[in-house]
XYZ file of C-alpha atoms in Angstrom:
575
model
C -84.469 -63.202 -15.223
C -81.094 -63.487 -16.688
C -81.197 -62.816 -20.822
C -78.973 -65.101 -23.226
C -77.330 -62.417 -25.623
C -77.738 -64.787 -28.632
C -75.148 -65.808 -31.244
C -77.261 -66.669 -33.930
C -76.386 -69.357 -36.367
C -75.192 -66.151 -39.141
C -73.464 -64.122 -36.392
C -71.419 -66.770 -36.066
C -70.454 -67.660 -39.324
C -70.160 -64.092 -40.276
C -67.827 -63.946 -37.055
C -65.794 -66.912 -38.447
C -65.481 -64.504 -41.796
C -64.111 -61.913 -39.643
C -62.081 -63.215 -37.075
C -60.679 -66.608 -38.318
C -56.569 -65.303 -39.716
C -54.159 -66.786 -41.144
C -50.912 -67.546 -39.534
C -49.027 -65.546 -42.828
C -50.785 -62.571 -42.196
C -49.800 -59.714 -39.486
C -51.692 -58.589 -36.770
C -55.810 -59.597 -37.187
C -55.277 -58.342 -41.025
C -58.371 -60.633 -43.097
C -59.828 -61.184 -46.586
C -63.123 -58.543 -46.770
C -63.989 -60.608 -50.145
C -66.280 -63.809 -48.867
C -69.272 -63.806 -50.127
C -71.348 -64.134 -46.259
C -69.354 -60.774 -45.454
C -70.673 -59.129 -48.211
C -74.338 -60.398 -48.766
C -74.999 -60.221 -44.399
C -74.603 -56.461 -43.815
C -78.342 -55.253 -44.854
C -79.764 -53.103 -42.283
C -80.269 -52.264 -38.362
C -80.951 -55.907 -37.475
C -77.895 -57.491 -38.840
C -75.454 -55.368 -37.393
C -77.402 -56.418 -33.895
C -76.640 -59.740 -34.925
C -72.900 -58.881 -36.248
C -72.325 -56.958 -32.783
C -73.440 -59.943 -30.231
C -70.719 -61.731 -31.184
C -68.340 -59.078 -29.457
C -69.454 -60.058 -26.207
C -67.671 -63.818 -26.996
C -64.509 -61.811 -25.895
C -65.870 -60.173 -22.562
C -63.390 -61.866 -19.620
C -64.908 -64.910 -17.569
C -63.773 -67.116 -15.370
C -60.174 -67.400 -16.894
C -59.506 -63.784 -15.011
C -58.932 -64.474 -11.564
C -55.909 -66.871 -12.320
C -53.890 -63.768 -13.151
C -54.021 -62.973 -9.713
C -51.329 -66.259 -9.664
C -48.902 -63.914 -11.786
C -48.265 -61.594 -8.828
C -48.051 -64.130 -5.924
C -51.662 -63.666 -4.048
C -52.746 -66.747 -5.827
C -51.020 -70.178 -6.540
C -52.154 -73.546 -8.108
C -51.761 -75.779 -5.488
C -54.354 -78.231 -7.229
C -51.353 -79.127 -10.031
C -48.494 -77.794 -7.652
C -46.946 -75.359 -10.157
C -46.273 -71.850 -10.343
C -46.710 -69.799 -12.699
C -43.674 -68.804 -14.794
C -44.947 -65.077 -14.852
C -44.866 -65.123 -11.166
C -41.609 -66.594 -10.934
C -39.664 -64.701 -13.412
C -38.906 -67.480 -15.719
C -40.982 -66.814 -19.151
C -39.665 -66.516 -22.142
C -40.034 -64.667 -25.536
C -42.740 -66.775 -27.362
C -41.741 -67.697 -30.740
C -45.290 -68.079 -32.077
C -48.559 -66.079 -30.652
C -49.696 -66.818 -27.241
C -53.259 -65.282 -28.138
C -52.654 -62.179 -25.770
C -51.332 -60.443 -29.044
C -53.484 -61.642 -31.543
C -57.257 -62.295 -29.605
C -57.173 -58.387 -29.123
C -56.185 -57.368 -32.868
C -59.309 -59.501 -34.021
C -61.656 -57.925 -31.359
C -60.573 -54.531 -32.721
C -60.755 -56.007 -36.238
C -64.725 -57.397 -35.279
C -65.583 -53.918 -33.811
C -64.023 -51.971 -36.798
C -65.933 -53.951 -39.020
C -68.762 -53.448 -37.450
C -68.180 -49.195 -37.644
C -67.727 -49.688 -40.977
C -70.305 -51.343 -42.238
C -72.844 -48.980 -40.351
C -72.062 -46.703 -42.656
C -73.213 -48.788 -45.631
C -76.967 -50.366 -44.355
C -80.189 -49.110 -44.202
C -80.384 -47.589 -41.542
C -83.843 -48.871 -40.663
C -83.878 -47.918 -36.634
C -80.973 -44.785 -36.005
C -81.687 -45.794 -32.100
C -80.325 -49.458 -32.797
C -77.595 -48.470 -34.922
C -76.260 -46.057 -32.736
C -76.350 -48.254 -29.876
C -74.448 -51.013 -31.797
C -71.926 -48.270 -32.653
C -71.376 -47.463 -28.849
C -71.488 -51.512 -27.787
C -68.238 -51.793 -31.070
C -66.715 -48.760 -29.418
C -66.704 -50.021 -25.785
C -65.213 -53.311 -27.332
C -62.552 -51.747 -29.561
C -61.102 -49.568 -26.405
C -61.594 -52.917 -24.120
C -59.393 -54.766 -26.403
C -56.556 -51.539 -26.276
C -56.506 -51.574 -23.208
C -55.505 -54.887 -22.595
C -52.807 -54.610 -25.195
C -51.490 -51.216 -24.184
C -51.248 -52.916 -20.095
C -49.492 -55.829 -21.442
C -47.353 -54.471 -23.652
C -47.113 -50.598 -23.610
C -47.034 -48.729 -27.185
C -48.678 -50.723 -29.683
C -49.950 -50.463 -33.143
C -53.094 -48.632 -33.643
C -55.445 -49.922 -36.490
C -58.297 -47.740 -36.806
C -60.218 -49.613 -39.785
C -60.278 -52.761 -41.601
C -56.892 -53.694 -43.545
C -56.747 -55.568 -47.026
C -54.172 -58.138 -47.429
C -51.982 -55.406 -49.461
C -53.236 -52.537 -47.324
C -49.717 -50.755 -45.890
C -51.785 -50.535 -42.184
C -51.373 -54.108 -41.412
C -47.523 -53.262 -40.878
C -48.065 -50.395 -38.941
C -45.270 -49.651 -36.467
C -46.206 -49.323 -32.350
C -48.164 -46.146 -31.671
C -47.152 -44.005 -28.538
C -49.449 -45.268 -25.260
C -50.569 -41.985 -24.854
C -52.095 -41.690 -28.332
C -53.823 -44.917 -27.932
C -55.150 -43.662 -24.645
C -56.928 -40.847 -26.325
C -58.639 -42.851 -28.613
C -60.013 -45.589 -25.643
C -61.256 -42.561 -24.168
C -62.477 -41.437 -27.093
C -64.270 -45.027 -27.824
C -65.184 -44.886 -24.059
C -67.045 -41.379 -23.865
C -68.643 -42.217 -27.012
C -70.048 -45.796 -25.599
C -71.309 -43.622 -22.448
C -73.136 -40.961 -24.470
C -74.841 -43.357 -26.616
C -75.788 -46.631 -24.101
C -78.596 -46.945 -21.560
C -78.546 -46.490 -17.965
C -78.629 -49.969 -16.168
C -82.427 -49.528 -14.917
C -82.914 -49.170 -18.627
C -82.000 -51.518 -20.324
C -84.218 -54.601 -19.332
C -85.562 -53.690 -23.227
C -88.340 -51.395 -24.474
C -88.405 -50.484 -28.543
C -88.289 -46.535 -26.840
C -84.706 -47.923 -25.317
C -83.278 -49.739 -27.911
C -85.347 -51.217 -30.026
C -85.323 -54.960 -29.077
C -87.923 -56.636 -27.481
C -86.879 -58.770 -24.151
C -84.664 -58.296 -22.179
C -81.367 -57.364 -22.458
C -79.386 -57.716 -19.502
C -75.717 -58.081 -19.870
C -75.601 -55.256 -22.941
C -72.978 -52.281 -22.233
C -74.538 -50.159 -20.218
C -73.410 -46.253 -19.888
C -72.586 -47.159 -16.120
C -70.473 -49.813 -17.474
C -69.190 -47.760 -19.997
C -67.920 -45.019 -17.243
C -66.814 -47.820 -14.895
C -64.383 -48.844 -17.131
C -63.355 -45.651 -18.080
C -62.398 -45.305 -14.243
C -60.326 -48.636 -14.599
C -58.570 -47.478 -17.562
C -57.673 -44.135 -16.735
C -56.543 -45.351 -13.128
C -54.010 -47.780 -15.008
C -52.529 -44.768 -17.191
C -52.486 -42.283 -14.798
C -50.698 -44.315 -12.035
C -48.295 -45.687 -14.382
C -47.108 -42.641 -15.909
C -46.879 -41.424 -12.480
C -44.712 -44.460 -11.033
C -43.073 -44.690 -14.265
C -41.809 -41.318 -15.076
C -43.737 -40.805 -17.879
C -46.224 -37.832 -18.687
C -49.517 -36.306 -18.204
C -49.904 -38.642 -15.042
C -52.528 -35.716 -13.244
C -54.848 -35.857 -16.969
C -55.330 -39.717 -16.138
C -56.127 -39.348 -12.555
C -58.768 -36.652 -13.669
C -60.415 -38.839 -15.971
C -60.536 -41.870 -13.445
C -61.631 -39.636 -10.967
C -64.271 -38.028 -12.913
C -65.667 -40.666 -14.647
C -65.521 -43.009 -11.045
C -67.579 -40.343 -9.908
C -70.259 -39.834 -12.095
C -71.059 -43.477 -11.870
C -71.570 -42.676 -8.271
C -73.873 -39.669 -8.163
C -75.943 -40.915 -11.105
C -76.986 -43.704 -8.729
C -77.793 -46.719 -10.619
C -75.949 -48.877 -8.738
C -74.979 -49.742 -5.113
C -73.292 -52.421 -2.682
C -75.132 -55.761 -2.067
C -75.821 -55.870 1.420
C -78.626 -58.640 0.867
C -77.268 -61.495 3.305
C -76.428 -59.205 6.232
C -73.116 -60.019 7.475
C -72.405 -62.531 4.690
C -72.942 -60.294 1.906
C -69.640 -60.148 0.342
C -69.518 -63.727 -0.481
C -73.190 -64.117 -1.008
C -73.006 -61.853 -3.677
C -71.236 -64.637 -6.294
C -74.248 -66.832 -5.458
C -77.083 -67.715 -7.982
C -79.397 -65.739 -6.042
C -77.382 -62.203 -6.824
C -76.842 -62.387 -10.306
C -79.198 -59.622 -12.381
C -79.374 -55.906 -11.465
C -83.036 -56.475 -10.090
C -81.021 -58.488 -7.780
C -78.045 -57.157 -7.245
C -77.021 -53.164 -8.258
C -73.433 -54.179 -7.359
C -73.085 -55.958 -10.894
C -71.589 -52.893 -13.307
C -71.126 -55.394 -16.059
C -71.417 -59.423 -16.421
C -70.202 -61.552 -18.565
C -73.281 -63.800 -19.139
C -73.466 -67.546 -18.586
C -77.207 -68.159 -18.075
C -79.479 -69.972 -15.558
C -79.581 -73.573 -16.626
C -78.477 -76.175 -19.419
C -81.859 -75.183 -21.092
C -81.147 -71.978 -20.469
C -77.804 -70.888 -20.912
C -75.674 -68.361 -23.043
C -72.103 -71.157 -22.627
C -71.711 -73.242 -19.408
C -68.545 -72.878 -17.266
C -67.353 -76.177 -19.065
C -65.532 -78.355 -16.012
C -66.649 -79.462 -13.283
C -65.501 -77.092 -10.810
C -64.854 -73.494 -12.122
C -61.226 -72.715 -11.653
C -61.023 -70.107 -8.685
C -62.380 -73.004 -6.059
C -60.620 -76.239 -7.273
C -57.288 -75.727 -5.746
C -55.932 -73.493 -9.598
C -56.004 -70.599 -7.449
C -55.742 -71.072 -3.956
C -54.788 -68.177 -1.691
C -50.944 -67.762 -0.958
C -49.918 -66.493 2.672
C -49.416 -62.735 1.020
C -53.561 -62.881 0.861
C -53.676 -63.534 4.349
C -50.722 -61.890 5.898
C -52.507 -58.095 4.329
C -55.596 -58.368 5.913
C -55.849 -56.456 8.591
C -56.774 -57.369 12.186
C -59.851 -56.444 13.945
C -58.481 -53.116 15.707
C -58.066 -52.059 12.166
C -53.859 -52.455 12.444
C -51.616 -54.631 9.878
C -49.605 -57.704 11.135
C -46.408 -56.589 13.088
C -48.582 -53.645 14.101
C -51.346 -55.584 15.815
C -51.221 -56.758 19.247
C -53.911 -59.251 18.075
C -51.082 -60.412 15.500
C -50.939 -64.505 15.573
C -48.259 -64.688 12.568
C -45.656 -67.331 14.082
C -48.341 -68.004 17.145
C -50.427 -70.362 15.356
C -52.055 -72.884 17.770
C -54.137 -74.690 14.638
C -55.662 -74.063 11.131
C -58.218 -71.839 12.445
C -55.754 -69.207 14.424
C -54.942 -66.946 11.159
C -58.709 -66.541 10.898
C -58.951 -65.200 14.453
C -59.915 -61.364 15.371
C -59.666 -60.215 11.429
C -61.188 -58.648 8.264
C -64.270 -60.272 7.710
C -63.635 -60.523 4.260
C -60.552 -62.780 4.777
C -63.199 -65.006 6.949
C -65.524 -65.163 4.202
C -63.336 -65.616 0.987
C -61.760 -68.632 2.941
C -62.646 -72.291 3.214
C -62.119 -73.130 7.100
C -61.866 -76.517 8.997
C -65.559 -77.379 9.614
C -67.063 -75.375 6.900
C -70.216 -76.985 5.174
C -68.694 -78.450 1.954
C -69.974 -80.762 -0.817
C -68.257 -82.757 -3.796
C -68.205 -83.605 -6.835
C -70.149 -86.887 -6.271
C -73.299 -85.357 -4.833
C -71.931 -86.425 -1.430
C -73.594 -83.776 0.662
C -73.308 -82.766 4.599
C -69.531 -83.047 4.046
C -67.412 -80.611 6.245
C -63.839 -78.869 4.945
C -61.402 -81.015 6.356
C -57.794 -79.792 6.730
C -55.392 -78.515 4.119
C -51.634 -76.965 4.264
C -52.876 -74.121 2.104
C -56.072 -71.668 1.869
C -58.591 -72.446 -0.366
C -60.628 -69.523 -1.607
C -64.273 -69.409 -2.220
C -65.371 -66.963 -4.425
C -67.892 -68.055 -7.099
C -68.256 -71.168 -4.988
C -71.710 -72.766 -5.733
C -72.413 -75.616 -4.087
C -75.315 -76.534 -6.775
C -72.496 -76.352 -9.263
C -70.749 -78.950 -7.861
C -73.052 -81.185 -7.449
C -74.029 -81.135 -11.046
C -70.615 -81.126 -12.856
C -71.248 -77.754 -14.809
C -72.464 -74.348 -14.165
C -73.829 -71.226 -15.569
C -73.430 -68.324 -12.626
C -71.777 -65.188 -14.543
C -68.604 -63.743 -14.039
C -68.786 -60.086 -12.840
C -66.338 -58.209 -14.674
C -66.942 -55.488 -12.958
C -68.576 -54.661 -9.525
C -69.510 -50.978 -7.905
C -66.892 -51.961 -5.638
C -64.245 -51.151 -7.834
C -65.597 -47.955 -8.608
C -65.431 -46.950 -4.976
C -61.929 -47.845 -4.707
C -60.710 -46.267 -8.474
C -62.501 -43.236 -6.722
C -60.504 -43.438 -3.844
C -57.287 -43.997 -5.532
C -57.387 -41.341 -8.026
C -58.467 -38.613 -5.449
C -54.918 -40.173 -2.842
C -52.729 -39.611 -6.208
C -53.826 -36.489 -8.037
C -53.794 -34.408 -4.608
C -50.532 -35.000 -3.498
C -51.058 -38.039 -1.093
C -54.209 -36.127 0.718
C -57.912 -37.743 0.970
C -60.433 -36.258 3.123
C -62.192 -38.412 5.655
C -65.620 -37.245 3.474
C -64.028 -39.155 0.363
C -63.356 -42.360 2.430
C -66.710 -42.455 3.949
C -68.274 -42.405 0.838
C -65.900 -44.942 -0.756
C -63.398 -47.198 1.455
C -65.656 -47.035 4.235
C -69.024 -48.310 2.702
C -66.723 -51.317 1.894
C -65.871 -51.698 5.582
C -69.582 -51.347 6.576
C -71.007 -54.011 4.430
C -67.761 -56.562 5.316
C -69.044 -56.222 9.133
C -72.723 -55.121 8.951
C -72.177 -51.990 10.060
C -70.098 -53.431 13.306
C -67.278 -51.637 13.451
C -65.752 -53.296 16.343
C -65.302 -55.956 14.016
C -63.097 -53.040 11.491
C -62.928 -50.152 12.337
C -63.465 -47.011 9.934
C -60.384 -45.246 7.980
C -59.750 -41.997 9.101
C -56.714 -39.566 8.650
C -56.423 -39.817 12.029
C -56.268 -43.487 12.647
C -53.804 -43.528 10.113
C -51.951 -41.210 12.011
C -52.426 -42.048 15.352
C -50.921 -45.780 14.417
C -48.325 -44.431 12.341
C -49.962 -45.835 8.775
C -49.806 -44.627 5.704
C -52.283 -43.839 3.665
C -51.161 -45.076 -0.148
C -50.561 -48.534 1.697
C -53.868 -48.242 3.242
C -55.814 -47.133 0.160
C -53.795 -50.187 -1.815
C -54.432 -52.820 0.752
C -58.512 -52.398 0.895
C -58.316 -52.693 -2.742
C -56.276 -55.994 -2.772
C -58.604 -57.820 -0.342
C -62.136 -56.253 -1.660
C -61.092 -57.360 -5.179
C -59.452 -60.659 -4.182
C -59.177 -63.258 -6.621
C -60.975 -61.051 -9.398
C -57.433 -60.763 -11.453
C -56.464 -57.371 -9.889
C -53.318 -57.862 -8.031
C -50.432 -58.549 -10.568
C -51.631 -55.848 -12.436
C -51.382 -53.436 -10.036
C -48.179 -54.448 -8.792
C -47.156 -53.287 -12.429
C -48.971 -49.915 -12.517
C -48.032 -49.128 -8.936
C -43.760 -50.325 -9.666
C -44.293 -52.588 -6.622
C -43.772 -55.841 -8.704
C -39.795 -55.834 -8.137
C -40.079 -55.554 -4.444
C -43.310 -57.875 -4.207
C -42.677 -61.201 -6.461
C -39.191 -62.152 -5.861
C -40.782 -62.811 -2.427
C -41.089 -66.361 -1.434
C -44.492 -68.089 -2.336
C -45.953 -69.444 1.308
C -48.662 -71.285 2.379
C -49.552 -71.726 5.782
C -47.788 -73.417 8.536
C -47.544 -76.891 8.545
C -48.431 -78.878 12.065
C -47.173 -82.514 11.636
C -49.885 -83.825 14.301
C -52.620 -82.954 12.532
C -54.773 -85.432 9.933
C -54.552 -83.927 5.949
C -56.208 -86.378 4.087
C -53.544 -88.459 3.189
C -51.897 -85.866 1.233
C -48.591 -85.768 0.638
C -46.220 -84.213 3.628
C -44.806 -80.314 1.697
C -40.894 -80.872 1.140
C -40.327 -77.388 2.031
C -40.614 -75.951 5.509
C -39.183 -73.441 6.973
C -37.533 -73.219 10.731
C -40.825 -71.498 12.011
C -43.181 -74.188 10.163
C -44.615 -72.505 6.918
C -44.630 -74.175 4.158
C -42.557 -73.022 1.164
C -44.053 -73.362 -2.264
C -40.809 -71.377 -3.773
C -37.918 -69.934 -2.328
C -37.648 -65.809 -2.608
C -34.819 -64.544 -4.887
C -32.649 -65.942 -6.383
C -35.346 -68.826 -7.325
C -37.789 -66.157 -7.636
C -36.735 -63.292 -10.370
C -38.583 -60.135 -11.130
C -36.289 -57.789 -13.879
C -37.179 -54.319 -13.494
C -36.126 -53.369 -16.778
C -38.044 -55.751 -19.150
C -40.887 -57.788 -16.829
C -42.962 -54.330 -16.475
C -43.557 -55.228 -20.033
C -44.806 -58.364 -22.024
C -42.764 -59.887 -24.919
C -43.901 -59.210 -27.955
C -44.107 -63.025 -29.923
C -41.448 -62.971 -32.498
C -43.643 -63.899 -35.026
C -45.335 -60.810 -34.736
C -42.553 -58.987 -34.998
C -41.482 -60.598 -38.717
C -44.910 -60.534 -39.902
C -44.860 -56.705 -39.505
C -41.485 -56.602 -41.759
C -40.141 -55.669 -38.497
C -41.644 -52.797 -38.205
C -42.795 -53.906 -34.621
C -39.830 -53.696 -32.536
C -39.383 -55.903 -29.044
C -39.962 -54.561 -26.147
C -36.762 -53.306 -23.923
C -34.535 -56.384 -22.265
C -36.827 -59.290 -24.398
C -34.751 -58.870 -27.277
């Protein structure tokens, strides 16, 4: 049974004490003087209370529409793209909340540090646990910053309105990497193992259960992601200290594995990668796949928030699959399309043909002519009729759209990823090499559970197949992550860390091919087809524009910058 991390009635007003700024004031820089900020702080309890609000800011269902900034997503439901994708943002004049949202995390979690040292400490066990929970945040909230934007400013405490540290200049990325790790180690050290943390006073002192809490699996996990990030930037990027990254990815990627708390869902047989976003594989009991969740509960009566519309955003058309999707998944003799002899790309006899003799997970994550649908109107025993793009499915519930609303939680982060940070790290920090034992026991256990252990329907990734078909294995390793992690807001940013984002997203934006006989609804007929029949959402470049000397980096908002005096300087080509 799924927990409700609460937000009591004084965590939240305390919260609005701590995170509600000014738009005069730089960075998340508030007033410590109200008088809720200063009577609240007391003992263990309260900084509990003080510390659930931090997981307000884990990622939910927003997430997978970044996977429309790099082109393997597209919102066909409004027909626009997205002006990340297409090269075509500008600096923002005023905060865009990518800036700012992170600053008052860090500012919420610093607090919280800080005022740990001032209660009575009534229950050591609790308090330290809080402390690890306002660590894991503060390096959570770096890290998005330093992957958006590169060097930033480090604040490492609370700031007064006349303190000097709310105009601190950008800190070096590889100092602020020290201190995520450092946050990150210490959140692993001091949180419980997943199968412990269901809530026992001996555990953490809070009765009930506590599912959804940092976890030191989670902790690690992340630490994986993280280091992963640095590591293959620096090495992509020419900077430094690329094979120290690596390491840590590796090594923490790997502990998460031979502890053994957690594992691949495999509890629908063949259908187990989609099953997995359904109601009935939400909780670890349930489902060890689920590293950490972002919480949304079981039922209006009991919920922790709902997903407020009435269909969540990754299966209402905001962020359909584009043709890139489809066109990487491999065919069922394991080989890429214009390798394949199964290949059907410019064969297509009907909707169904690109869904013919391939990856099981492209079969799965995609609605298909005929599949069992249901609407918004509790019209039920509908089938999915035809469409001149490809819908996704992931987090599709079909009791969620028959009520209007729903509470299934977003997994932020799944084993699966762990597996593939594994296998990453070991390709890159050995000089392109990766035994056949390291892909069994990562890439290969993906492969297993997408066909049930058929491998006729994919076969296994060896060295030697990769040879033999004259592969290679970066693209291979790169590929199973883009399809196992689908729609989960992975791709654009690894087009970034990888330097693959000027070659990748001035490509043209495609959906699938357009056959004039065929019955869609009465939608409108696409304007833009090409001489072999696909439909073209955007033209490649020109149209499409990817700078390789600024759009590796985000713009800093220029009202940042004059609220630090200027001591914040632009980032290169955005000035």
């Amino acid at each position: 049974m799924k927990t409700n991390i609460q937000v009591t009635a004084i965590s939240l007003l305390t919260a609005g004490t701590l995170l509600i700024s000014s738009c005069t004031k730089q960075l998340d820089q508030l007033s410590q003087t109200t008088l809720v900020d200063q009577q609240f702080w007391n003992n263990s309890n309260d900084l509990l209370t003080g510390t659930n609000y931090l997981y307000s800011s884990l990622p939910g269902f927003e997430t997978p529409l970044e996977d429309r900034y790099g082109g393997l997503a597209m919102d066909v439901f409004n027909g626009t793209l997205d002006k990340i994708s297409d090269g075509t943002r500008t600096v923002p004049a005023n905060d865009d909340n990518n800036w700012t949202n992170p600053y008052k995390l860090i500012r919420a979690a610093n607090n919280i540090l800080e005022k740990a040292q001032t209660i009575t400490n009534d229950n050591p066990a609790l308090t330290t646990y809080c402390l690890a929970q306002a660590r894991f945040f503060r390096a959570l909230a770096y890290y998005k910053l330093v992957r958006a934007y590169g060097d930033v400013p480090y604040l490492g405490r609370t700031a007064s309105e006349t303190d000097s540290l709310i105009f601190s200049a950008r800190v070096p990325r590889e100092q602020i990497m020290d201190s995520i790790y450092a946050d990150l180690d210490f959140a692993a050290a001091n949180s419980p193992q997943a199968d412990k943390i269901s809530g026992t006073t001996a555990v953490t002192g809070i009765p009930g259960s506590e599912y959804g809490r940092i976890t030191r699996g989670g902790a690690l996990a992340f630490e994986s992601r993280v280091a992963l990030m640095a590591g293959t930037w620096n090495k992509f990027h020419g900077g430094s200290n690329a094979a120290k990254h690596l390491q840590k990815a590796l090594t923490a990627a790997q502990t998460v594995m031979t502890e053994g708390k957690y594992a691949l869902y495999t509890g629908d047989g063949a259908n187990s990668y989609i099953s997995q976003y359904g109601y009935g594989a939400e909780t670890y009991s349930q489902n060890k796949e689920v590293v950490m969740a972002r919480l949304y509960g079981q039922s209006a009566s009991n919920n922790v928030s709902s997903q407020s519309f009435a269909r969540n955003p990754t299966t209402d058309g905001t962020c359909a699959a584009t043709r890139k999707y489809v066109m990487m998944a491999l065919y069922s003799d394991g080989l890429p399309a214009g390798k394949s002899p199964l290949d059907s790309n410019g064969k297509e006899t009907g909707l169904l043909t690109d869904y013919q003799h391939r990856d099981p997970r492209l079969v799965l994550t995609s609605f298909k002519v005929g599949d069992p649908y249901v609407s918004i109107n509790n019209a039920v025993n509908l089938t999915y009729g035809n469409t001149y793009y490809y819908q996704q499915k992931k987090y599709w519930v079909k009791e969620d759209f028959t009520q209007g609303y729903g509470f299934h939680d977003y997994y932020i982060i799944r084993y699966a990823e762990v597996l593939l940070n594994y296998a990453e790290a070991t390709f890159e920090l050995n000089d392109g090499k990766i035994s056949d034992a390291d892909l069994d026991a990562t890439i290969n256990l993906l492969r297993k559970r997408a066909t049930n252990n058929d491998n006729t329907k994919l076969p296994l990734l060896t060295n030697a197949f990769v040879t033999a078909n004259g592969l290679d294995m970066r693209t291979e390793i790169r590929r199973e992550r883009t399809i196992e992690l689908a729609f989960e807001g992975f791709n654009y940013w690894d087009q970034l860390r990888w330097k693959t984002a000027e070659t990748e997203m001035p490509q043209a934006i495609v959906e699938r091919k357009y056959f004039s006989g065929l019955n869609y609804g009465g939608s409108t007929p696409p304007k833009n087809i090409d001489a072999n029949g696909y439909i073209i959402m955007e033209a490649a470049a020109p149209v499409r524009k990817f700078d390789p000397n600024k759009d590796y980096l985000w713009p800093i908002p220029s009202a940042q910058i004059g609220l630090s005096h200027n001591n914040v300087t632009q980032n290169p080509g955005w000035q």
